[in-house]
Amino acid sequence: MSFMDQAVAARRAAQELATLDRATKDRALHAMADALAAAEAELIAANEADVARAREAGTEESIVDRLKLTPARVAAMVQGLRDLAALPDPVGDVVRGWRLPNGVSVRQVRVPLGVLGIIYEARPNVTADAAGIALKSGNAALLRGSSSALESNRVTVRALRKGLEAAGVTPDAVHLVEGGREVTTEMMTARGYIDVLIPRGGAGLINAVVNGSTVPVIETGTGNCHVFVDAGADQSKALDILLNAKTQRPSVCNAAETLLVHRDIADEFLPRAFEALRGAGVTVHGGDDVRRFSDEVVPATPDEFDGEYLSLDLAAKVVDSIDEAIDHIRAHTTGHSETIVTESRDSIARFTAEIDAAAVLVNASSRFVDGGEFGFGAEIGISTQKLHSRGPMGLPEMTSTKYIIEGSGQTRA
Amino acid sequence: MSFMDQAVAARRAAQELATLDRATKDRALHAMADALAAAEAELIAANEADVARAREAGTEESIVDRLKLTPARVAAMVQGLRDLAALPDPVGDVVRGWRLPNGVSVRQVRVPLGVLGIIYEARPNVTADAAGIALKSGNAALLRGSSSALESNRVTVRALRKGLEAAGVTPDAVHLVEGGREVTTEMMTARGYIDVLIPRGGAGLINAVVNGSTVPVIETGTGNCHVFVDAGADQSKALDILLNAKTQRPSVCNAAETLLVHRDIADEFLPRAFEALRGAGVTVHGGDDVRRFSDEVVPATPDEFDGEYLSLDLAAKVVDSIDEAIDHIRAHTTGHSETIVTESRDSIARFTAEIDAAAVLVNASSRFVDGGEFGFGAEIGISTQKLHSRGPMGLPEMTSTKYIIEGSGQTRA
């Protein structure tokens, strides 16, 4: 099927999905889970072929690891679909409602977005996750996975579609979009066919989609997250939070990348911090302001304060004041998650008001900025844009609304 | 000032505006109103120059009329600013909040979007409206008006900036963006400087912005609004609603453009409708299915069912069933406002569930789909897209949110 054939089929499917009741969708999710579980051996064999191809092509082991499916990972994909069935259905929720002075009633009701386009990188589990989230929120999904995961994605989508059919739901709810780069361009310009594009992956992918799309995009993910240890910080809290935000899972977007320390406590805090970080295998990068505390601090280039390491590396800097910390974060933030550690009410008030990011944290690890931790139960990504949805996106974020207006013949004067 | 200088100044101003309290913003709105009122004579003189230039260039009188400012229109602009001061401030509203199991508190709080870019056509009153809405919602505004209204817009923005200064608020909250078409392109690609672009005007302008922007866009306005008179309609309600939706103000996006009538009542309803429409000066366009009811129906080309007349013209068609009506609307809708007139519960249920539009109306005129009628008090436009905001947009729609997460040292396990 060509991409445009898939897009037309998805658009038609979306009309059907929009009016499905929750029970039908939940039955379909369990049927998708059953079909995926039944395809486990086939999926693992297909994935072995993908992994072998990636290794032949000289792919880094860290990426091969993301690509790789084990029985445990397949079981997690299956369970993810079942967990979605247990979540509330956002479609049909009345967001608000009121009566006009003339008696006309107005209700704003959640409806699906329509057709979601998801463009993502190596991890084949995203295929099942995204398809399930789309279905539960009443949307059709056009899934554009990485070519490196093609065999795995084909088996997964075939199984999901089989499950949909078994539940009496149109299999055109889910499509795997195949083909060369020109197909990505077709997706990005498929206005009227795709209602929203969500890129999931590295900064390169996200920027390419943001800049090339005429379809509305929800930007996800890059996080140059700062931890500012204020003069008024409880230093043991600061150490715990810094270590957790940096090392609990360094490869993700809500991990800390830059440490800012107020000059008034730098002499005391930085030696402790550097020792603890060294113990956790973290390499600190910085300028003379921090290198004087440790020989092991690697000189940092200025652009290291702009990017994500996504590894056991951390940029560090001493600031003279909360003003300088705020200015630094404003200049370098990607708008994801920014943390202050302080006991000062004034500093908390200023930092939470003046820092503009999806999440601003006070005395807590930025690793909490996550759909699962928030209790959303499912997450399609973390939005770092301000339009539509900001922060972790669960099922309600995959909906739009419509106004249903009922009268008894009223006209406007 | 070059556009980029304005964009940088607006970005800086947005940081200041984001933390202004309501009292300061309301004081600034009144000061802007005062300054605009004081500039009335200058504004009307400038507008006369714009109008003379437009007439010389052979501009249509209907467009000249939109361009023209009278003392009454200036007074309405002034009052619009004062009315905004009386509306609640959306910034700081807690949308929702909860505690994580470990005691960390999470609040989702409304914050300004940042910098709004508004690209609009001839009407100079939009300049004051948009600046006021932006300020009240804590946003800076880059206003790109039509070159035909340049003199009027210059005087208006100068007055508004003077008002801001008088209230002690940075005048860089409001900028008039001048220059040739290349400046529009600069605006559309000013990612990181403009948070959202809102085009207000005809379909041509909106499509150009949607297709040319890398900045997120909120699509507004075009409305090919249908009125479907079902078999089970109360015909006198249907007549009232049809006439009101078509003729109460034909040039606006929520006016009716297409009439669909169920075959079972066409013989009775269409002759009555055509007579009433003729009496109201409306020209009906259609195929043989409706022309057999009246010699005065003008033959319609197929594409007349896709566009907006924005005049006292109406396309009409007989459909065999509600299914055909829904299919027709799905094929031709712009997703603005779609109306059914019926007393049938079944038809209401199907139409409201299956029609995907910003507003779906039952037994009421589509002219109610309007920020003022909804009680929003101010409207920046009517969104016809599904992302971020759909339908009439008031002050809360000009905001984003951020999560403020407060703990006492918690880390993720």
Coordinates of N, CA, C and O in Angstrom, one line a residue, chain A residues 11 15 19 96 98 100-102 104 106 108 111-114 191 195-196 210-211 213-214 216-219 237 240-241 244 248 254 330 348 351-365 367-370 373-374 376 385-388 390-392 397 399-413, chain B residues 11 15 19 96 98 100-102 104 106 108 111-114 191 195-196 210-211 213-214 216-219 237 240-241 244 248 254 330 348 351-365 367-370 373-374 376 385-388 390-392 397 399-413:
Chain A
R11 N -7.7 7.8 7.6 CA -8.7 8.9 7.7 C -10.1 8.3 7.8 O -10.9 8.7 8.7
Q15 N -12.8 8.0 11.4 CA -14.2 8.3 11.6 C -14.9 7.2 12.3 O -15.8 7.5 13.2
T19 N -16.2 7.1 17.2 CA -17.5 6.8 17.8 C -17.6 5.5 18.5 O -18.6 5.0 19.0
R96 N -16.3 21.3 29.9 CA -17.1 22.3 30.6 C -18.4 22.5 29.8 O -18.5 22.0 28.7
W98 N -22.2 25.2 29.8 CA -22.9 26.3 30.4 C -24.1 26.6 29.5 O -24.3 26.0 28.4
L100 N -26.3 29.7 27.5 CA -26.3 31.1 27.1 C -27.6 31.7 27.7 O -28.5 31.0 28.1
P101 N -27.6 33.1 27.8 CA -28.8 33.7 28.4 C -30.1 33.3 27.7 O -31.1 33.4 28.4
N102 N -30.1 33.0 26.5 CA -31.3 32.6 25.8 C -31.7 31.1 25.9 O -32.6 30.6 25.2
V104 N -29.8 28.5 25.2 CA -29.0 27.5 24.4 C -28.0 26.9 25.3 O -27.3 27.6 26.1
V106 N -24.4 24.9 25.9 CA -23.1 24.7 25.2 C -22.3 23.7 26.1 O -22.2 23.8 27.3
Q108 N -18.5 21.6 25.9 CA -17.2 21.4 25.3 C -16.9 19.9 25.6 O -16.6 19.6 26.8
V111 N -13.0 15.0 22.0 CA -13.1 14.1 20.8 C -11.6 13.7 20.4 O -10.7 14.4 20.7
P112 N -11.5 12.6 19.6 CA -10.1 12.3 19.2 C -9.6 13.3 18.3 O -10.3 14.1 17.7
L113 N -8.2 13.4 18.2 CA -7.6 14.3 17.2 C -7.9 13.8 15.8 O -8.1 14.6 14.9
G114 N -7.9 12.5 15.6 CA -8.2 12.0 14.2 C -7.2 11.0 13.8 O -7.2 9.8 14.1
R191 N -1.3 17.4 5.0 CA -2.4 18.2 5.7 C -3.7 17.7 5.2 O -3.9 17.4 4.1
D195 N -3.6 14.7 11.4 CA -4.0 15.8 12.3 C -2.8 16.3 13.1 O -2.8 17.5 13.5
V196 N -1.9 15.4 13.5 CA -0.8 15.9 14.3 C 0.4 14.9 14.1 O 0.1 13.7 14.0
V210 N 10.0 19.3 12.7 CA 9.5 20.6 13.0 C 9.7 21.6 11.8 O 8.8 22.3 11.5
N211 N 10.9 21.5 11.2 CA 11.1 22.5 10.1 C 10.5 22.1 8.8 O 10.3 22.9 8.0
S213 N 7.6 20.3 8.3 CA 6.2 19.9 8.4 C 5.2 21.0 8.1 O 5.4 22.1 8.6
T214 N 4.2 20.8 7.3 CA 3.1 21.7 7.3 C 1.9 21.2 8.1 O 1.0 21.9 8.5
P216 N 0.5 20.1 11.7 CA 0.9 20.5 13.1 C 1.7 19.5 13.8 O 1.4 18.3 13.7
V217 N 2.7 19.9 14.5 CA 3.7 19.0 15.2 C 3.6 19.3 16.7 O 3.4 20.4 17.1
I218 N 3.7 18.2 17.4 CA 4.0 18.3 18.9 C 5.5 18.0 19.0 O 5.9 16.8 18.8
E219 N 6.3 19.0 19.5 CA 7.7 18.8 19.6 C 7.9 18.0 21.0 O 7.4 18.4 22.0
K237 N 20.0 17.3 50.7 CA 19.0 17.2 49.7 C 19.5 17.4 48.3 O 19.2 16.7 47.3
D240 N 21.5 14.4 47.0 CA 20.6 13.3 46.6 C 19.9 13.6 45.3 O 19.8 12.8 44.4
I241 N 19.4 14.9 45.1 CA 18.6 15.2 43.9 C 19.6 15.2 42.7 O 19.2 14.7 41.6
N244 N 20.5 11.7 41.8 CA 19.4 11.0 41.2 C 19.1 11.5 39.8 O 18.9 10.7 38.8
Q248 N 20.3 8.3 37.7 CA 19.3 7.2 37.8 C 19.0 6.6 36.5 O 18.7 5.4 36.3
N254 N 14.7 13.6 30.8 CA 14.5 14.4 32.1 C 15.7 14.2 33.0 O 15.6 14.5 34.2
R330 N 17.7 30.6 31.2 CA 16.9 31.2 30.1 C 17.7 31.2 28.8 O 17.1 30.9 27.7
I348 N 12.3 30.3 45.9 CA 11.3 29.4 45.3 C 10.3 30.2 44.5 O 10.0 29.9 43.3
F351 N 12.1 31.5 41.2 CA 12.5 30.5 40.3 C 11.2 29.9 39.6 O 11.2 29.8 38.4
T352 N 10.2 29.6 40.4 CA 9.0 29.0 39.8 C 8.3 30.0 38.9 O 7.6 29.6 37.9
A353 N 8.3 31.3 39.2 CA 7.7 32.3 38.4 C 8.5 32.7 37.1 O 7.9 32.8 36.1
E354 N 9.8 32.7 37.2 CA 10.6 33.3 36.1 C 11.1 32.3 35.2 O 11.5 32.6 34.1
I355 N 11.2 31.0 35.6 CA 11.7 30.0 34.7 C 10.5 29.5 33.9 O 9.5 29.0 34.4
D356 N 10.7 29.5 32.6 CA 9.7 29.1 31.6 C 10.0 27.7 31.1 O 10.9 27.6 30.2
A357 N 9.4 26.7 31.6 CA 9.7 25.3 31.1 C 8.5 24.4 31.3 O 7.6 24.8 32.1
A358 N 8.5 23.3 30.7 CA 7.3 22.4 30.9 C 7.2 22.0 32.4 O 6.1 21.9 32.9
A359 N 8.3 21.9 33.1 CA 8.2 21.6 34.5 C 9.3 22.4 35.2 O 10.4 22.4 34.8
V360 N 8.9 22.9 36.4 CA 9.9 23.6 37.2 C 9.8 22.9 38.6 O 8.7 22.7 39.2
L361 N 10.9 22.4 39.0 CA 10.9 21.5 40.2 C 11.6 22.2 41.4 O 12.6 22.9 41.2
V362 N 11.1 22.0 42.6 CA 11.6 22.6 43.8 C 11.9 21.4 44.7 O 11.0 20.6 45.1
N363 N 13.2 21.2 45.0 CA 13.6 20.2 46.0 C 13.1 18.8 45.6 O 12.6 18.0 46.5
A364 N 13.1 18.5 44.3 CA 12.7 17.1 43.9 C 13.5 16.8 42.6 O 13.9 17.7 41.9
S365 N 13.7 15.6 42.3 CA 14.4 15.1 41.2 C 13.6 15.3 39.9 O 12.4 15.0 39.8
R367 N 13.7 13.6 37.5 CA 13.2 12.3 37.0 C 11.7 12.0 37.2 O 11.2 11.1 36.7
F368 N 11.1 12.8 38.1 CA 9.7 12.7 38.3 C 8.8 13.2 37.1 O 7.6 13.0 37.1
V369 N 9.5 13.9 36.2 CA 8.7 14.5 35.1 C 8.5 13.5 34.0 O 9.3 13.3 33.1
D370 N 7.5 12.7 34.1 CA 7.3 11.5 33.4 C 5.8 11.0 33.5 O 5.3 11.1 34.6
E373 N 5.3 8.4 36.3 CA 5.4 9.0 37.6 C 4.2 9.9 38.0 O 3.8 10.0 39.1
F374 N 3.7 10.6 36.9 CA 2.6 11.5 37.1 C 1.3 10.8 37.4 O 0.3 11.4 37.7
F376 N -0.2 9.0 34.9 CA -1.0 9.1 33.6 C -1.2 7.7 33.1 O -2.1 7.4 32.3
Q385 N 6.9 21.9 23.8 CA 6.4 23.1 23.2 C 5.3 23.6 24.0 O 4.8 23.0 24.9
K386 N 4.8 24.8 23.7 CA 3.8 25.5 24.5 C 2.4 25.3 24.0 O 1.4 25.4 24.7
L387 N 2.3 25.0 22.7 CA 1.0 24.8 22.1 C 0.4 23.4 22.4 O 1.1 22.5 22.3
H388 N -0.9 23.4 22.7 CA -1.7 22.2 22.8 C -1.4 21.4 24.1 O -2.3 21.2 24.9
R390 N 1.9 20.6 27.1 CA 3.3 20.8 27.6 C 3.6 19.9 28.7 O 2.8 19.8 29.6
G391 N 4.7 19.2 28.6 CA 5.0 18.2 29.6 C 4.6 16.8 29.2 O 4.3 16.6 28.0
P392 N 4.5 15.9 30.2 CA 4.2 14.5 29.8 C 2.8 14.4 29.2 O 1.8 15.1 29.7
E397 N -4.2 14.1 26.3 CA -3.5 15.0 25.5 C -3.6 14.6 24.0 O -3.2 15.4 23.1
T399 N -6.3 14.1 22.5 CA -7.7 14.5 22.1 C -7.7 16.0 21.8 O -6.9 16.8 22.2
S400 N -8.8 16.4 21.0 CA -9.2 17.7 20.8 C -10.5 17.9 21.5 O -10.9 17.0 22.3
T401 N -11.2 19.0 21.2 CA -12.6 19.1 21.8 C -13.5 19.6 20.6 O -13.0 20.0 19.6
K402 N -14.8 19.4 20.8 CA -15.7 20.1 20.0 C -16.8 20.7 20.9 O -17.1 20.1 22.0
Y403 N -17.4 21.7 20.4 CA -18.6 22.3 21.1 C -19.9 21.7 20.6 O -20.1 21.7 19.3
I404 N -20.7 21.2 21.5 CA -22.0 20.7 21.0 C -23.0 21.7 21.6 O -23.1 21.9 22.8
I405 N -23.8 22.3 20.7 CA -24.6 23.5 21.1 C -26.0 23.1 20.8 O -26.4 22.8 19.6
E406 N -26.9 23.0 21.8 CA -28.3 22.6 21.6 C -29.3 23.7 22.0 O -29.2 24.2 23.0
G407 N -30.2 23.9 21.1 CA -31.2 24.9 21.3 C -32.6 24.4 21.0 O -32.8 23.2 20.8
S408 N -33.5 25.3 20.9 CA -34.9 24.9 20.5 C -35.4 26.0 19.5 O -36.5 26.5 19.6
G409 N -34.5 26.3 18.6 CA -34.9 27.2 17.5 C -34.3 28.6 17.7 O -34.7 29.5 16.9
Q410 N -33.4 28.8 18.7 CA -32.9 30.2 18.9 C -32.1 30.7 17.7 O -31.4 30.0 17.1
T411 N -32.3 32.0 17.5 CA -31.5 32.7 16.5 C -30.8 34.0 17.2 O -31.2 34.4 18.3
R412 N -29.8 34.5 16.5 CA -29.1 35.6 17.1 C -29.7 36.9 16.7 O -30.0 37.2 15.5
A413 N -29.9 37.8 17.7 CA -30.5 39.1 17.4 C -29.6 40.1 16.8 O -28.4 40.0 17.0
Chain B
R11 N 10.7 39.3 22.9 CA 11.0 38.1 23.8 C 11.4 38.5 25.2 O 11.0 38.0 26.1
Q15 N 9.2 38.1 29.0 CA 9.7 37.6 30.3 C 9.1 38.5 31.4 O 8.7 38.0 32.5
T19 N 5.2 37.8 34.5 CA 5.1 37.8 36.0 C 4.4 39.1 36.5 O 4.3 39.3 37.7
R96 N -5.0 22.0 37.4 CA -5.3 20.8 38.2 C -4.0 20.6 39.1 O -3.0 21.2 38.8
W98 N -2.2 17.6 42.1 CA -2.3 16.3 42.9 C -1.0 16.1 43.6 O 0.0 16.8 43.4
L100 N 2.0 13.1 44.4 CA 2.5 11.8 44.1 C 2.5 10.9 45.4 O 2.4 11.5 46.5
P101 N 2.6 9.6 45.2 CA 2.5 8.7 46.4 C 3.6 9.1 47.4 O 3.4 8.9 48.6
N102 N 4.8 9.7 46.9 CA 5.9 10.0 47.9 C 5.7 11.4 48.5 O 6.6 11.9 49.1
V104 N 5.4 14.3 46.9 CA 5.7 15.4 46.0 C 4.4 16.0 45.5 O 3.5 15.3 45.1
V106 N 2.3 18.3 42.7 CA 2.3 18.7 41.3 C 1.1 19.6 41.1 O 0.0 19.3 41.4
Q108 N -0.5 22.0 37.8 CA -0.4 22.5 36.5 C -1.0 23.9 36.4 O -2.2 24.1 36.7
V111 N 0.3 29.7 32.2 CA 1.3 30.7 32.0 C 1.1 31.2 30.6 O 0.5 30.6 29.8
P112 N 1.6 32.4 30.3 CA 1.4 33.0 29.0 C 2.2 32.1 27.9 O 3.1 31.4 28.3
L113 N 1.7 32.2 26.7 CA 2.4 31.5 25.6 C 3.8 32.2 25.4 O 4.8 31.5 25.1
G114 N 3.9 33.5 25.5 CA 5.2 34.2 25.4 C 5.0 35.3 24.4 O 4.6 36.4 24.7
R191 N 11.3 30.8 14.7 CA 11.3 29.9 15.8 C 12.1 30.3 17.0 O 13.3 30.7 16.8
D195 N 6.1 32.4 19.7 CA 5.6 31.1 20.2 C 4.4 30.6 19.4 O 4.2 29.4 19.3
V196 N 3.6 31.5 18.9 CA 2.5 31.0 18.1 C 2.1 32.1 17.1 O 2.2 33.3 17.4
V210 N 0.0 28.9 7.1 CA 0.0 27.5 7.5 C 1.1 26.7 6.7 O 1.9 26.0 7.3
N211 N 1.2 27.0 5.4 CA 2.2 26.2 4.6 C 3.6 26.8 4.7 O 4.6 26.0 4.5
S213 N 5.0 28.4 7.5 CA 5.6 28.6 8.9 C 6.3 27.4 9.4 O 5.8 26.3 9.3
T214 N 7.4 27.7 10.1 CA 8.0 26.7 11.0 C 7.6 27.0 12.4 O 7.7 26.1 13.3
P216 N 4.8 27.3 15.3 CA 3.4 26.7 15.4 C 2.3 27.8 15.0 O 2.4 28.9 15.4
V217 N 1.3 27.3 14.3 CA 0.3 28.2 13.8 C -1.1 27.7 14.5 O -1.3 26.5 14.6
I218 N -1.9 28.7 14.8 CA -3.3 28.4 15.0 C -4.1 28.9 13.9 O -4.2 30.1 13.6
E219 N -4.7 27.9 13.2 CA -5.5 28.2 11.9 C -6.8 28.7 12.4 O -7.5 28.1 13.2
K237 N -38.9 26.4 12.9 CA -37.5 26.5 13.5 C -36.5 26.5 12.4 O -35.5 27.3 12.4
D240 N -36.4 29.8 10.5 CA -35.7 30.9 11.4 C -34.2 30.7 11.4 O -33.5 31.7 11.3
I241 N -33.8 29.5 11.7 CA -32.4 29.2 11.8 C -31.6 29.5 10.5 O -30.6 30.1 10.5
N244 N -31.5 33.2 9.8 CA -30.6 33.9 10.7 C -29.1 33.6 10.4 O -28.2 34.5 10.3
Q248 N -28.0 37.2 8.9 CA -27.8 38.1 10.0 C -26.5 38.9 9.9 O -26.4 40.0 10.2
N254 N -19.0 32.3 10.6 CA -20.0 31.4 11.1 C -21.3 31.5 10.4 O -22.4 31.0 10.9
R330 N -18.9 15.8 5.6 CA -17.5 15.3 5.7 C -16.7 15.6 4.5 O -15.5 15.9 4.7
I348 N -30.2 13.6 16.1 CA -29.3 14.4 17.0 C -28.1 13.6 17.4 O -26.9 14.1 17.3
F351 N -25.7 12.9 14.4 CA -25.1 14.1 13.8 C -24.0 14.7 14.8 O -22.9 15.0 14.4
T352 N -24.4 14.7 16.1 CA -23.4 15.3 17.0 C -22.2 14.4 17.2 O -21.1 14.8 17.5
A353 N -22.4 13.1 17.1 CA -21.3 12.1 17.2 C -20.4 12.1 16.0 O -19.2 12.0 16.0
E354 N -21.1 12.1 14.8 CA -20.3 11.8 13.6 C -19.8 13.0 12.9 O -18.9 12.8 12.0
I355 N -20.3 14.2 13.1 CA -19.7 15.3 12.5 C -18.6 15.9 13.3 O -18.7 16.1 14.5
D356 N -17.5 16.1 12.6 CA -16.2 16.5 13.3 C -16.0 18.0 12.9 O -15.6 18.3 11.8
A357 N -16.3 18.9 13.8 CA -16.2 20.3 13.6 C -15.9 21.0 14.9 O -16.2 20.4 15.9
A358 N -15.5 22.2 14.8 CA -15.3 23.0 16.1 C -16.6 23.1 16.8 O -16.6 23.0 18.1
A359 N -17.7 23.3 16.1 CA -19.0 23.4 16.8 C -20.0 22.6 16.0 O -20.1 22.6 14.7
V360 N -20.9 21.8 16.7 CA -22.0 21.1 16.1 C -23.2 21.6 16.7 O -23.3 21.6 18.0
L361 N -24.2 22.2 15.9 CA -25.3 22.8 16.5 C -26.6 22.0 16.2 O -26.8 21.5 15.1
V362 N -27.5 22.0 17.2 CA -28.7 21.3 17.1 C -29.8 22.4 17.4 O -29.9 23.0 18.4
N363 N -30.6 22.7 16.4 CA -31.8 23.6 16.5 C -31.3 25.0 17.1 O -32.0 25.5 17.9
A364 N -30.2 25.5 16.6 CA -29.8 26.8 16.9 C -28.9 27.3 15.8 O -28.3 26.6 15.0
S365 N -28.9 28.7 15.7 CA -28.2 29.3 14.6 C -26.6 29.2 14.8 O -26.1 29.5 15.9
R367 N -24.6 31.3 14.1 CA -24.1 32.7 14.5 C -23.8 32.7 16.0 O -23.1 33.7 16.4
F368 N -24.2 31.7 16.8 CA -23.8 31.7 18.2 C -22.4 31.3 18.4 O -21.9 31.4 19.5
V369 N -21.8 30.7 17.4 CA -20.4 30.3 17.6 C -19.4 31.5 17.5 O -18.9 31.8 16.4
D370 N -19.2 32.1 18.6 CA -18.6 33.4 18.7 C -18.1 33.6 20.1 O -18.9 33.4 21.0
E373 N -20.7 35.8 22.0 CA -21.9 35.1 22.4 C -21.6 34.0 23.4 O -22.5 33.7 24.3
F374 N -20.5 33.4 23.4 CA -20.1 32.3 24.4 C -19.9 32.9 25.7 O -19.7 32.2 26.7
F376 N -17.1 34.8 26.4 CA -15.7 34.9 26.6 C -15.2 36.4 26.8 O -14.2 36.7 27.3
Q385 N -8.7 24.5 13.8 CA -7.8 23.3 13.9 C -8.0 22.5 15.1 O -8.7 23.0 16.0
K386 N -7.5 21.4 15.2 CA -7.8 20.5 16.4 C -6.7 20.7 17.5 O -7.0 20.3 18.6
L387 N -5.5 21.2 17.2 CA -4.5 21.2 18.1 C -4.6 22.5 19.0 O -4.9 23.6 18.4
H388 N -4.4 22.4 20.3 CA -4.3 23.5 21.2 C -5.7 24.1 21.6 O -6.1 24.1 22.7
R390 N -9.8 24.8 19.9 CA -10.7 24.6 18.7 C -12.0 25.4 19.0 O -12.5 25.3 20.1
G391 N -12.4 26.2 18.1 CA -13.6 27.1 18.3 C -13.2 28.4 18.7 O -12.0 28.8 18.6
P392 N -14.1 29.2 19.3 CA -13.8 30.6 19.7 C -12.7 30.6 20.7 O -12.7 29.8 21.6
E397 N -7.2 30.7 26.1 CA -6.7 30.0 24.9 C -5.4 30.6 24.5 O -4.6 30.0 23.7
T399 N -2.9 31.0 26.5 CA -2.0 30.6 27.5 C -1.5 29.2 27.2 O -2.2 28.4 26.5
S400 N -0.4 28.8 27.8 CA 0.1 27.4 27.9 C 0.0 27.1 29.4 O -0.7 27.8 30.2
T401 N 0.6 26.0 29.8 CA 0.7 25.7 31.2 C 2.1 25.3 31.5 O 2.9 25.0 30.6
K402 N 2.4 25.3 32.8 CA 3.7 24.6 33.2 C 3.4 23.8 34.5 O 2.4 24.2 35.3
Y403 N 4.1 22.8 34.7 CA 4.0 22.0 36.0 C 5.0 22.6 37.0 O 6.1 22.7 36.7
I404 N 4.4 22.9 38.2 CA 5.3 23.3 39.3 C 5.3 22.1 40.3 O 4.2 21.7 40.7
I405 N 6.4 21.6 40.5 CA 6.5 20.3 41.3 C 7.4 20.6 42.5 O 8.5 21.0 42.4
E406 N 6.8 20.4 43.7 CA 7.5 20.8 44.9 C 7.6 19.5 45.8 O 6.7 18.8 46.1
G407 N 8.9 19.3 46.3 CA 9.1 18.2 47.2 C 9.9 18.7 48.4 O 10.1 19.8 48.6
S408 N 10.5 17.7 49.1 CA 11.3 18.0 50.2 C 12.5 17.1 50.1 O 12.9 16.4 51.1
G409 N 13.1 17.0 48.9 CA 14.3 16.2 48.7 C 14.0 14.8 48.1 O 15.0 14.0 47.9
Q410 N 12.8 14.5 47.6 CA 12.5 13.2 47.0 C 13.3 12.9 45.8 O 13.5 13.8 44.9
T411 N 13.7 11.6 45.6 CA 14.3 11.2 44.4 C 13.6 9.9 43.9 O 12.8 9.3 44.6
R412 N 13.9 9.6 42.6 CA 13.2 8.5 42.0 C 13.9 7.2 42.3 O 15.1 7.1 42.1
A413 N 13.1 6.2 42.7 CA 13.7 4.9 43.0 C 14.1 4.1 41.8 O 13.4 4.3 40.7

